[in-house]
Tab-separated table of C-alpha atoms in Angstrom:
chain	number	residue	atom	x	y	z
U	40	MET	CA	7.266	-15.697	-38.408
U	41	ALA	CA	8.526	-15.956	-34.977
U	42	THR	CA	5.692	-14.365	-33.873
U	43	LEU	CA	3.304	-16.574	-35.651
U	44	THR	CA	4.701	-19.229	-34.417
U	45	ARG	CA	4.229	-17.793	-30.799
U	46	GLN	CA	0.009	-17.139	-31.555
U	47	LEU	CA	0.068	-21.122	-32.575
U	48	LEU	CA	0.966	-22.539	-29.624
U	49	TRP	CA	-0.997	-20.343	-27.841
U	50	LEU	CA	-3.847	-21.624	-29.870
U	51	THR	CA	-2.905	-24.730	-29.414
U	52	THR	CA	-2.647	-24.505	-25.596
U	53	SER	CA	-5.435	-22.428	-24.939
U	54	PHE	CA	-7.601	-25.254	-27.160
U	55	LEU	CA	-6.024	-28.128	-24.541
U	56	LEU	CA	-6.687	-26.703	-21.335
U	57	GLN	CA	-10.181	-25.485	-22.189
U	58	ALA	CA	-10.016	-28.956	-23.128
U	59	GLY	CA	-9.572	-30.893	-19.733
U	60	VAL	CA	-5.930	-31.875	-21.475
U	61	VAL	CA	-2.873	-30.635	-19.252
U	62	TRP	CA	0.539	-29.486	-19.709
U	63	ALA	CA	2.759	-31.883	-22.668
U	64	THR	CA	5.506	-30.188	-19.707
U	65	GLN	CA	6.027	-29.858	-16.185
U	66	PRO	CA	5.408	-25.844	-14.739
U	67	CYS	CA	8.134	-23.983	-14.817
U	68	LEU	CA	6.511	-22.286	-10.827
U	69	ARG	CA	4.092	-23.863	-8.024
U	70	LEU	CA	1.813	-20.790	-6.452
U	71	THR	CA	0.022	-21.202	-3.340
U	72	GLY	CA	-1.109	-18.563	-1.074
U	73	LEU	CA	-4.267	-15.988	-0.250
U	74	VAL	CA	-6.052	-13.588	-1.945
U	75	GLN	CA	-7.183	-10.858	0.744
U	76	ASP	CA	-8.782	-7.178	0.911
U	77	TYR	CA	-5.799	-5.392	1.940
U	78	ASP	CA	-8.095	-3.012	4.410
U	79	SER	CA	-9.892	-5.360	6.298
U	80	ARG	CA	-7.482	-8.484	5.673
U	81	GLN	CA	-11.128	-10.385	4.795
U	82	PRO	CA	-10.215	-13.685	2.289
U	83	VAL	CA	-11.304	-13.021	-1.798
U	84	SER	CA	-12.461	-15.392	-4.189
U	85	ALA	CA	-10.630	-14.101	-7.229
U	86	ARG	CA	-10.078	-15.058	-10.564
U	87	LEU	CA	-6.018	-15.972	-11.203
U	88	TYR	CA	-4.438	-16.146	-14.950
U	89	ALA	CA	-1.685	-16.436	-15.941
U	90	GLN	CA	-0.367	-13.863	-18.910
U	91	THR	CA	1.860	-13.989	-21.774
U	92	GLU	CA	3.341	-12.413	-24.376
U	93	VAL	CA	0.717	-13.696	-26.680
U	94	GLY	CA	-2.762	-13.413	-24.115
U	95	ARG	CA	-3.910	-14.428	-20.874
U	96	LEU	CA	-5.074	-17.931	-19.771
U	97	ALA	CA	-7.560	-18.385	-16.530
U	98	ILE	CA	-5.373	-20.931	-14.169
U	99	GLY	CA	-7.908	-20.935	-11.561
U	100	ASN	CA	-9.441	-19.389	-8.681
U	101	SER	CA	-8.761	-18.547	-4.881
U	102	THR	CA	-11.486	-20.437	-2.896
U	103	GLN	CA	-14.110	-18.322	-0.391
U	104	THR	CA	-11.061	-18.579	2.199
U	105	GLY	CA	-9.276	-16.872	-0.286
U	106	GLN	CA	-6.692	-20.157	-0.654
U	107	PHE	CA	-5.258	-21.127	-3.982
U	108	MET	CA	-2.580	-23.285	-5.871
U	109	VAL	CA	-1.740	-22.757	-9.745
U	110	ASP	CA	0.334	-24.462	-12.004
U	111	VAL	CA	2.515	-21.974	-14.582
U	112	THR	CA	4.404	-22.034	-17.223
U	113	CYS	CA	7.874	-20.637	-17.758
U	114	GLU	CA	6.290	-18.640	-20.486
U	115	THR	CA	3.926	-16.831	-18.059
U	116	VAL	CA	5.128	-13.734	-17.788
U	117	ASN	CA	2.829	-12.032	-14.801
U	118	LEU	CA	-0.115	-13.105	-12.961
U	119	VAL	CA	-3.098	-11.381	-12.775
U	120	ILE	CA	-6.251	-11.562	-10.404
U	121	GLU	CA	-9.488	-10.100	-10.655
U	122	CYS	CA	-12.521	-9.625	-8.475
U	123	PRO	CA	-15.478	-7.220	-9.437
U	124	GLY	CA	-15.482	-4.491	-7.260
U	125	TYR	CA	-11.965	-4.528	-7.023
U	126	ARG	CA	-9.178	-3.193	-8.991
U	127	THR	CA	-6.601	-5.553	-11.118
U	128	GLN	CA	-4.126	-6.834	-9.465
U	129	LEU	CA	-0.402	-8.269	-11.807
U	130	LEU	CA	2.151	-9.968	-10.255
U	131	HIS	CA	5.301	-9.831	-12.554
U	132	LEU	CA	6.796	-13.376	-11.284
U	133	ASN	CA	10.778	-13.017	-12.949
U	134	THR	CA	10.669	-17.063	-13.590
U	135	ALA	CA	14.042	-16.330	-14.809
U	136	ARG	CA	15.715	-15.368	-11.224
U	137	LEU	CA	13.800	-18.195	-9.676
U	138	PRO	CA	15.423	-20.651	-7.513
U	139	THR	CA	15.544	-24.401	-9.321
U	140	THR	CA	13.046	-25.815	-6.617
U	141	ARG	CA	9.754	-27.850	-7.021
U	142	ASP	CA	9.469	-26.282	-4.040
U	143	PRO	CA	6.061	-24.396	-4.119
U	144	VAL	CA	5.917	-20.413	-3.674
U	145	THR	CA	3.819	-18.973	-1.163
U	146	VAL	CA	1.970	-15.532	-1.758
U	147	ILE	CA	0.125	-13.226	-0.450
U	148	ILE	CA	-1.677	-11.303	-3.178
U	149	PRO	CA	-3.501	-7.715	-1.169
U	150	LEU	CA	-6.507	-6.315	-3.514
U	151	VAL	CA	-7.165	-2.684	-2.927
U	152	ALA	CA	-11.394	-1.916	-3.903
U	153	VAL	CA	-12.259	-0.103	-6.592
U	154	ASP	CA	-13.395	4.207	-5.324
U	155	LYS	CA	-17.373	3.503	-6.151
U	156	GLN	CA	-19.329	6.370	-8.563
U	157	ASP	CA	-20.508	8.907	-5.703
U	158	ARG	CA	-21.162	13.060	-5.233
U	159	ASP	CA	-18.601	15.078	-4.562
U	160	ARG	CA	-15.349	11.778	-4.361
U	161	PRO	CA	-13.344	10.314	-6.876
U	162	TYR	CA	-14.326	7.645	-8.890
U	163	GLN	CA	-12.708	5.541	-10.604
U	164	GLN	CA	-14.525	5.897	-14.611
U	165	THR	CA	-14.446	1.949	-14.820
U	166	GLU	CA	-17.295	2.731	-12.170
U	167	GLN	CA	-19.337	5.440	-14.077
U	168	THR	CA	-22.785	4.988	-14.935
U	169	HIS	CA	-25.529	7.370	-16.731
U	170	TYR	CA	-25.852	10.406	-14.908
U	171	GLU	CA	-26.610	14.341	-15.782
U	172	GLN	CA	-26.336	17.283	-14.176
U	173	SER	CA	-29.477	19.209	-14.046
U	174	ARG	CA	-29.438	22.824	-15.944
U	175	THR	CA	-29.829	25.540	-13.407
U	176	THR	CA	-26.785	28.720	-14.076
U	177	GLY	CA	-28.743	31.732	-15.211
U	178	LEU	CA	-31.796	31.551	-13.734
U	179	PRO	CA	-33.070	35.306	-12.592
U	180	GLY	CA	-32.217	36.366	-9.016
U	181	LYS	CA	-29.606	33.949	-8.132
U	182	THR	CA	-26.195	34.356	-7.294
U	183	ALA	CA	-23.630	33.322	-8.944
U	184	ALA	CA	-21.284	29.879	-7.984
U	185	ARG	CA	-18.151	30.876	-6.443
U	186	PRO	CA	-14.743	28.595	-7.870
U	187	GLN	CA	-14.714	25.301	-5.670
U	188	ARG	CA	-10.728	24.645	-4.315
U	189	ASN	CA	-9.817	21.367	-4.406
U	190	LEU	CA	-7.296	19.960	-3.209
U	191	PHE	CA	-5.586	16.079	-3.750
U	192	THR	CA	-3.443	13.731	-1.926
U	193	ILE	CA	-1.666	11.125	-4.266
U	194	ASN	CA	-0.079	8.334	-2.203
U	195	ASP	CA	0.643	4.947	-2.182
U	196	ALA	CA	-2.589	2.428	-1.922
U	197	LEU	CA	-0.688	-0.400	0.356
U	198	SER	CA	1.916	1.781	2.448
U	199	ALA	CA	-0.139	5.128	2.277
U	200	ARG	CA	3.199	7.221	1.483
U	201	ILE	CA	3.098	10.085	-0.657
U	202	ILE	CA	3.901	9.347	-3.998
U	203	PRO	CA	5.218	12.668	-6.756
U	204	ALA	CA	3.002	12.542	-9.391
U	205	SER	CA	1.228	13.824	-12.452
U	206	VAL	CA	-2.442	14.675	-12.235
U	207	CYS	CA	-4.193	15.720	-15.819
U	208	PHE	CA	-7.902	17.314	-15.844
U	209	VAL	CA	-10.231	17.635	-18.233
U	210	PHE	CA	-13.474	19.094	-17.939
U	211	THR	CA	-16.215	17.831	-19.768
U	212	SER	CA	-17.773	20.797	-20.208
U	213	ASN	CA	-15.666	22.902	-22.777
U	214	GLY	CA	-13.266	20.044	-22.720
U	215	GLN	CA	-9.979	22.172	-22.217
U	216	LYS	CA	-7.139	19.752	-20.607
U	217	ARG	CA	-4.789	21.246	-17.784
U	218	CYS	CA	-1.564	19.740	-15.935
U	219	LEU	CA	-0.505	20.072	-13.067
U	220	THR	CA	3.054	18.046	-10.814
U	221	THR	CA	2.722	17.324	-7.263
U	222	ASN	CA	3.985	19.638	-4.351
U	223	THR	CA	6.201	17.489	-1.346
U	224	ALA	CA	3.082	17.180	0.363
U	225	GLY	CA	1.918	15.183	-2.390
U	226	GLN	CA	-0.720	17.338	-3.040
U	227	VAL	CA	-1.880	19.239	-6.189
U	228	GLN	CA	-4.613	22.261	-5.784
U	229	ILE	CA	-6.728	23.318	-8.538
U	230	ASP	CA	-10.206	25.660	-8.848
U	231	PHE	CA	-13.116	24.012	-10.074
U	232	PRO	CA	-15.409	27.125	-11.663
U	233	LYS	CA	-18.906	25.919	-12.557
U	234	LYS	CA	-21.184	22.357	-12.428
U	235	ASP	CA	-18.684	19.936	-14.213
U	236	ILE	CA	-18.074	16.574	-14.503
U	237	VAL	CA	-14.817	16.479	-14.039
U	238	ALA	CA	-12.268	13.754	-15.495
U	239	PHE	CA	-8.979	13.494	-14.239
U	240	GLU	CA	-5.634	11.122	-14.862
U	241	VAL	CA	-3.072	10.225	-12.364
U	242	SER	CA	0.692	8.703	-13.317
U	243	ALA	CA	3.815	8.179	-11.487
U	244	PRO	CA	6.493	5.935	-12.113
U	245	GLY	CA	6.322	2.153	-10.352
U	246	TYR	CA	2.284	2.645	-10.646
U	247	GLN	CA	-0.879	1.982	-12.947
U	248	THR	CA	-2.258	4.859	-14.109
U	249	TYR	CA	-5.553	6.126	-12.201
U	250	LEU	CA	-8.363	6.983	-14.450
U	251	GLY	CA	-10.988	9.067	-12.341
U	252	ASN	CA	-13.978	11.381	-12.473
U	253	LEU	CA	-14.889	13.768	-9.824
U	254	THR	CA	-18.416	15.330	-10.022
U	255	ILE	CA	-19.132	18.981	-9.217
U	256	ASP	CA	-22.619	19.553	-8.412
U	257	GLU	CA	-22.711	23.099	-6.683
U	258	PRO	CA	-19.581	24.818	-6.842
U	259	ASN	CA	-19.970	27.282	-3.243
U	260	GLY	CA	-16.129	28.770	-2.540
U	261	GLN	CA	-15.796	26.404	-0.338
U	262	GLN	CA	-11.972	23.929	0.014
U	263	ARG	CA	-12.986	20.391	-0.705
U	264	GLU	CA	-10.123	17.775	-0.306
U	265	TYR	CA	-9.424	14.555	-1.228
U	266	THR	CA	-6.807	11.489	-1.647
U	267	VAL	CA	-6.800	9.373	-4.609
U	268	ARG	CA	-4.617	6.513	-4.017
U	269	LEU	CA	-2.835	4.413	-6.748
U	270	THR	CA	-2.009	0.745	-6.527
U	271	ARG	CA	1.528	0.142	-7.814
U	272	GLU	CA	3.118	-2.528	-8.716
U	273	LEU	CA	3.355	-5.176	-7.126
U	274	THR	CA	6.970	-6.029	-5.077
U	275	ILE	CA	6.622	-9.971	-2.468
U	276	VAL	CA	8.981	-11.519	-1.128
U	277	SER	CA	8.442	-14.950	-0.419
U	278	MET	CA	11.152	-17.163	1.870
U	279	ARG	CA	11.663	-20.085	3.103
U	280	LEU	CA	13.941	-20.362	6.115
U	281	GLY	CA	14.592	-24.008	6.254
U	282	ASN	CA	14.044	-25.222	9.939
U	283	PRO	CA	11.720	-23.944	12.477
U	284	ILE	CA	12.617	-20.482	13.695
U	285	GLY	CA	12.133	-18.617	16.677
U	286	SER	CA	11.941	-15.116	14.651
U	287	ALA	CA	13.493	-13.350	11.635
U	288	ASP	CA	13.615	-9.303	10.722
U	289	LEU	CA	13.459	-7.489	7.346
U	290	ARG	CA	15.560	-4.403	7.322
U	291	ASP	CA	15.373	-2.060	4.345
U	292	GLU	CA	19.025	-1.151	4.627
U	293	ALA	CA	18.950	2.414	3.648
U	294	THR	CA	16.423	4.235	5.926
U	295	GLY	CA	16.652	1.635	8.616
U	296	ILE	CA	12.284	0.777	8.859
U	297	LEU	CA	12.295	-3.001	9.352
U	298	VAL	CA	9.144	-4.984	7.435
U	299	PRO	CA	6.372	-6.806	8.853
U	300	LEU	CA	6.251	-10.336	7.894
U	301	THR	CA	3.665	-12.332	8.281
U	302	THR	CA	3.725	-16.578	8.998
U	303	VAL	CA	2.070	-19.064	6.600
U	304	ALA	CA	-0.319	-21.033	8.207
U	305	GLY	CA	1.280	-24.797	8.460
U	306	GLN	CA	4.369	-23.231	7.641
U	307	PRO	CA	6.744	-22.111	10.846
U	308	ALA	CA	9.695	-21.828	8.354
U	309	VAL	CA	7.655	-19.456	5.267
U	310	MET	CA	7.319	-15.858	5.045
U	311	VAL	CA	5.398	-13.769	3.554
U	312	SER	CA	5.712	-9.683	2.637
U	313	ASN	CA	3.695	-7.571	-0.388
U	314	SER	CA	4.680	-4.453	1.751
U	315	VAL	CA	8.890	-4.579	0.142
U	316	PHE	CA	10.047	-2.289	-2.924
U	317	PRO	CA	12.657	-2.838	-5.404
U	318	LYS	CA	15.964	-2.125	-3.350
U	319	THR	CA	18.191	-3.573	-0.961
U	320	TYR	CA	17.198	-5.696	2.819
U	321	GLN	CA	18.880	-7.169	5.143
U	322	LEU	CA	17.302	-10.002	6.507
U	323	THR	CA	17.804	-12.304	10.111
U	324	VAL	CA	17.279	-15.470	11.178
U	325	ARG	CA	16.761	-16.220	14.953
U	326	GLU	CA	16.731	-18.933	16.899
U	327	SER	CA	14.002	-19.239	20.034
U	328	ASN	CA	16.463	-17.635	22.549
U	329	GLN	CA	16.737	-15.119	20.035
U	330	THR	CA	20.457	-15.756	18.983
U	331	VAL	CA	21.695	-14.980	15.367
U	332	ARG	CA	21.358	-17.839	13.167
U	333	TYR	CA	22.200	-16.097	9.757
U	334	GLN	CA	22.015	-12.908	7.944
U	335	GLN	CA	22.031	-12.141	4.256
U	336	LYS	CA	21.411	-9.343	2.137
U	337	ILE	CA	18.810	-9.648	-0.579
U	338	THR	CA	17.706	-7.405	-3.715
U	339	LEU	CA	15.244	-7.443	-4.680
U	340	VAL	CA	13.423	-6.162	-7.717
U	341	SER	CA	9.368	-5.530	-9.100
U	342	GLY	CA	7.249	-8.235	-8.966
U	343	LEU	CA	8.180	-11.236	-7.184
U	344	ASN	CA	11.038	-12.388	-5.392
U	345	VAL	CA	11.543	-16.044	-3.718
U	346	VAL	CA	14.490	-16.712	-0.836
U	347	ARG	CA	15.838	-19.867	0.197
U	348	ALA	CA	17.803	-19.355	3.324
U	349	ASP	CA	20.569	-21.257	3.588
U	350	ASP	CA	21.654	-22.485	7.428
U	351	SER	CA	25.011	-23.179	6.040
U	352	MET	CA	25.593	-19.190	5.949
U	353	PRO	CA	28.240	-17.815	8.465
U	354	VAL	CA	27.220	-15.304	10.400
U	355	THR	CA	29.771	-12.303	10.268
U	356	ASP	CA	31.434	-11.351	13.310
U	357	ALA	CA	29.690	-8.080	13.144
U	358	ILE	CA	26.392	-9.748	14.793
U	359	ALA	CA	26.513	-9.969	18.793
U	360	SER	CA	25.364	-13.266	20.193
U	361	LYS	CA	22.434	-11.370	21.477
U	362	PRO	CA	20.220	-9.683	19.572
U	363	VAL	CA	20.800	-6.330	18.126
U	364	VAL	CA	17.927	-3.679	17.805
U	365	VAL	CA	17.366	-1.549	14.665
U	366	VAL	CA	15.657	1.003	15.502
U	367	PRO	CA	13.825	3.085	12.403
U	368	ARG	CA	14.571	6.384	11.958
U	369	PRO	CA	11.848	8.311	13.022
U	370	GLU	CA	12.573	10.848	10.429
U	371	SER	CA	11.509	7.995	7.477
U	372	LEU	CA	8.350	7.278	9.098
U	373	PRO	CA	4.807	8.584	7.863
U	374	LEU	CA	3.121	11.326	9.437
U	375	LEU	CA	-0.477	11.058	10.340
U	376	TYR	CA	-2.687	13.914	9.471
U	377	PHE	CA	-6.084	14.672	10.780
U	378	GLU	CA	-8.766	17.168	9.809
U	379	GLN	CA	-9.157	20.286	11.366
U	380	GLY	CA	-10.104	20.583	14.928
U	381	SER	CA	-10.688	16.257	15.290
U	382	TYR	CA	-8.963	13.770	16.657
U	383	THR	CA	-10.871	10.820	14.066
U	384	LEU	CA	-8.146	8.550	12.544
U	385	MET	CA	-8.985	8.595	8.473
U	386	PRO	CA	-8.265	5.457	6.111
U	387	ASP	CA	-4.726	6.495	5.161
U	388	ALA	CA	-3.656	6.923	8.872
U	389	GLN	CA	-5.334	2.941	10.363
U	390	THR	CA	-3.341	1.602	7.428
U	391	VAL	CA	0.001	2.418	8.036
U	392	LEU	CA	-1.230	1.817	11.814
U	393	ARG	CA	-2.077	-1.247	11.349
U	394	GLN	CA	1.478	-2.052	9.973
U	395	THR	CA	3.092	-0.641	12.787
U	396	ALA	CA	1.277	-2.609	15.148
U	397	ALA	CA	2.244	-6.334	13.075
U	398	TYR	CA	5.946	-5.260	13.736
U	399	LEU	CA	4.904	-4.170	17.528
U	400	LYS	CA	3.057	-7.171	17.838
U	401	GLN	CA	6.504	-9.101	16.293
U	402	ASN	CA	9.085	-6.987	18.480
U	403	PRO	CA	7.815	-6.714	21.649
U	404	ASN	CA	11.028	-5.329	23.492
U	405	THR	CA	10.181	-1.957	21.101
U	406	LYS	CA	8.887	1.110	22.539
U	407	VAL	CA	7.530	3.926	20.475
U	408	ARG	CA	6.262	7.499	21.477
U	409	LEU	CA	3.503	8.850	20.201
U	410	VAL	CA	3.386	13.036	19.939
U	411	GLY	CA	0.211	14.540	18.988
U	412	HIS	CA	0.754	17.962	17.087
U	413	ALA	CA	-2.209	21.124	16.293
U	414	ASP	CA	-1.923	23.447	13.864
U	415	ARG	CA	-2.402	27.661	15.442
U	416	GLU	CA	-5.435	28.339	14.922
U	417	GLY	CA	-7.517	28.900	18.365
U	418	ASP	CA	-7.293	28.869	21.333
U	419	GLU	CA	-3.855	27.441	22.505
U	420	ARG	CA	-5.165	25.185	25.645
U	421	LEU	CA	-7.844	23.707	23.292
U	422	ASN	CA	-4.903	22.843	20.495
U	423	GLN	CA	-2.882	21.575	23.713
U	424	ALA	CA	-6.079	18.623	24.372
U	425	LEU	CA	-6.191	18.324	20.416
U	426	SER	CA	-2.917	17.004	20.389
U	427	GLU	CA	-2.674	14.671	23.136
U	428	ASN	CA	-6.329	12.988	21.836
U	429	ARG	CA	-4.827	12.689	18.912
U	430	ALA	CA	-2.141	10.746	20.589
U	431	LYS	CA	-4.492	8.865	22.575
U	432	VAL	CA	-6.824	7.597	19.263
U	433	VAL	CA	-3.532	6.499	17.851
U	434	SER	CA	-2.634	4.585	20.734
U	435	SER	CA	-6.353	3.242	21.645
U	436	PHE	CA	-6.054	2.034	17.930
U	437	LEU	CA	-3.004	0.374	18.187
U	438	PHE	CA	-3.998	-1.358	21.390
U	439	ALA	CA	-6.915	-2.527	19.747
U	440	GLN	CA	-4.350	-4.650	17.187
U	441	GLY	CA	-2.764	-6.199	20.156
U	442	VAL	CA	0.026	-3.537	20.741
U	443	ALA	CA	0.672	-3.886	24.443
U	444	ASP	CA	0.181	0.060	26.484
U	445	ALA	CA	3.965	-0.566	27.867
U	446	GLN	CA	5.189	-0.314	24.120
U	447	MET	CA	3.523	3.027	23.738
U	448	GLU	CA	4.337	6.724	25.255
U	449	LEU	CA	2.064	9.115	24.293
U	450	THR	CA	2.805	12.942	24.609
U	451	GLY	CA	0.847	16.093	23.312
U	452	MET	CA	2.608	19.104	21.809
U	453	GLY	CA	-0.195	21.664	20.811
U	454	SER	CA	1.209	23.571	18.659
U	455	GLN	CA	5.162	24.437	19.765
U	456	GLN	CA	5.652	22.379	17.025
U	457	LEU	CA	4.520	23.481	13.805
U	458	ILE	CA	6.510	22.400	10.304
U	459	ALA	CA	4.992	24.704	8.398
U	460	PRO	CA	3.951	27.771	8.182
U	461	SER	CA	0.201	29.358	8.890
U	462	ASP	CA	-0.431	30.699	5.798
U	463	THR	CA	-2.352	28.633	3.941
U	464	GLU	CA	-4.913	25.490	4.504
U	465	GLU	CA	-2.449	23.125	2.748
U	466	ASN	CA	0.295	24.240	4.747
U	467	LYS	CA	-2.145	24.291	8.107
U	468	ALA	CA	-3.044	21.003	7.317
U	469	LEU	CA	0.537	19.714	7.668
U	470	ASN	CA	0.525	21.066	10.983
U	471	ARG	CA	-2.235	18.681	12.306
U	472	ARG	CA	-0.209	15.230	12.806
U	473	VAL	CA	0.746	12.446	14.591
U	474	GLN	CA	4.266	11.118	14.654
U	475	ILE	CA	5.970	8.223	15.428
U	476	GLU	CA	9.225	7.903	17.130
U	477	PHE	CA	11.041	4.673	17.649
U	478	LEU	CA	12.830	4.365	20.980
U	479	THR	CA	16.077	1.883	21.606
U	480	THR	CA	15.823	-0.901	24.164
U	481	PRO	CA	18.946	-0.364	26.288
U	482	ASP	CA	20.055	-4.055	27.173
U	483	ARG	CA	19.628	-5.290	30.694
């Protein structure tokens, strides 16, 4: 009976909204903000839906500038954001945890583009179009195909972090299924013996399941490397920090990593981040002269988190009058990997560097050391130059993002500091890297 009542209420509400009738009760929450392409940061015009236990309703759109304002009721469980060419994004609203305030809550919604259908590259099954492979097997005089070796790396679409995941492959030619678990580098390796369209499913706790296809046209014994980016369950923190402030830091309590915060245009006391995870952070708010106004610990959950900072919060005795620079542990930062013999930045590395640049620009007194490395293949003099060039290209990217030259130190180690043996292609790939080390700036 209760289910039937909810369904009738939903149908009635849907009819009233479609007829242009406003809610009979006041909305529980007003959301404002921006929808943008995660990689390019360009605005996206998207459709927004309120999802409840019994269905969903369209409640608005973001404009050509990506901006939106929508009202949702307390029955709304999730905000759903959809746009052609992008993966569906879902934000759990946690309405029971939200503070009782009529102030609008500002969020920035990142959308990740879908992986389009292409030859010899993974693409999402939603993008599959009609395709027939030619049949060339068994022709007289034709050399038998050699199995294609394939290395799949699974990472977070937003942070580029390596993800422990399960990957299941289904061969459409014979219906066979094989499931693998990623290694410590977030990778699985599998051979495809013949021409085929291979379907695969990648699943990991806290992430949307990725359903993909890969077209194998001409197996030739070579190794192919692919990256599959998973979209995690979105976690956002929106902070209203009271009076205008000088700056604010949000630090991961467990690792020491500082999270990039975005100031909302026209709202200098509002800061937002979608680069957080469900864990505990420490918020530090400073005056314009960099003295600490207050600190507080905040524990985030998956979905929307709203923080209303209170100026009356005491500053603990442990807080010095001068700002304390918290340096993330270098080993907790993601490594930037490169192709063999190359110093071209990969897309995942660029994602990490944009986040690093955002933090360095907010903290101009912080410096980083960029350490380039190479594998042990070939002449060591060339490896030394290659490692230096890898560090230089990272520096150039950060500089283009607005980071000052004075904040960066460069060095190349050649193949002197391997982190994996040179026995397999997989291990060699781990040695082709740049490490970002944060340096403590001494007080003056």
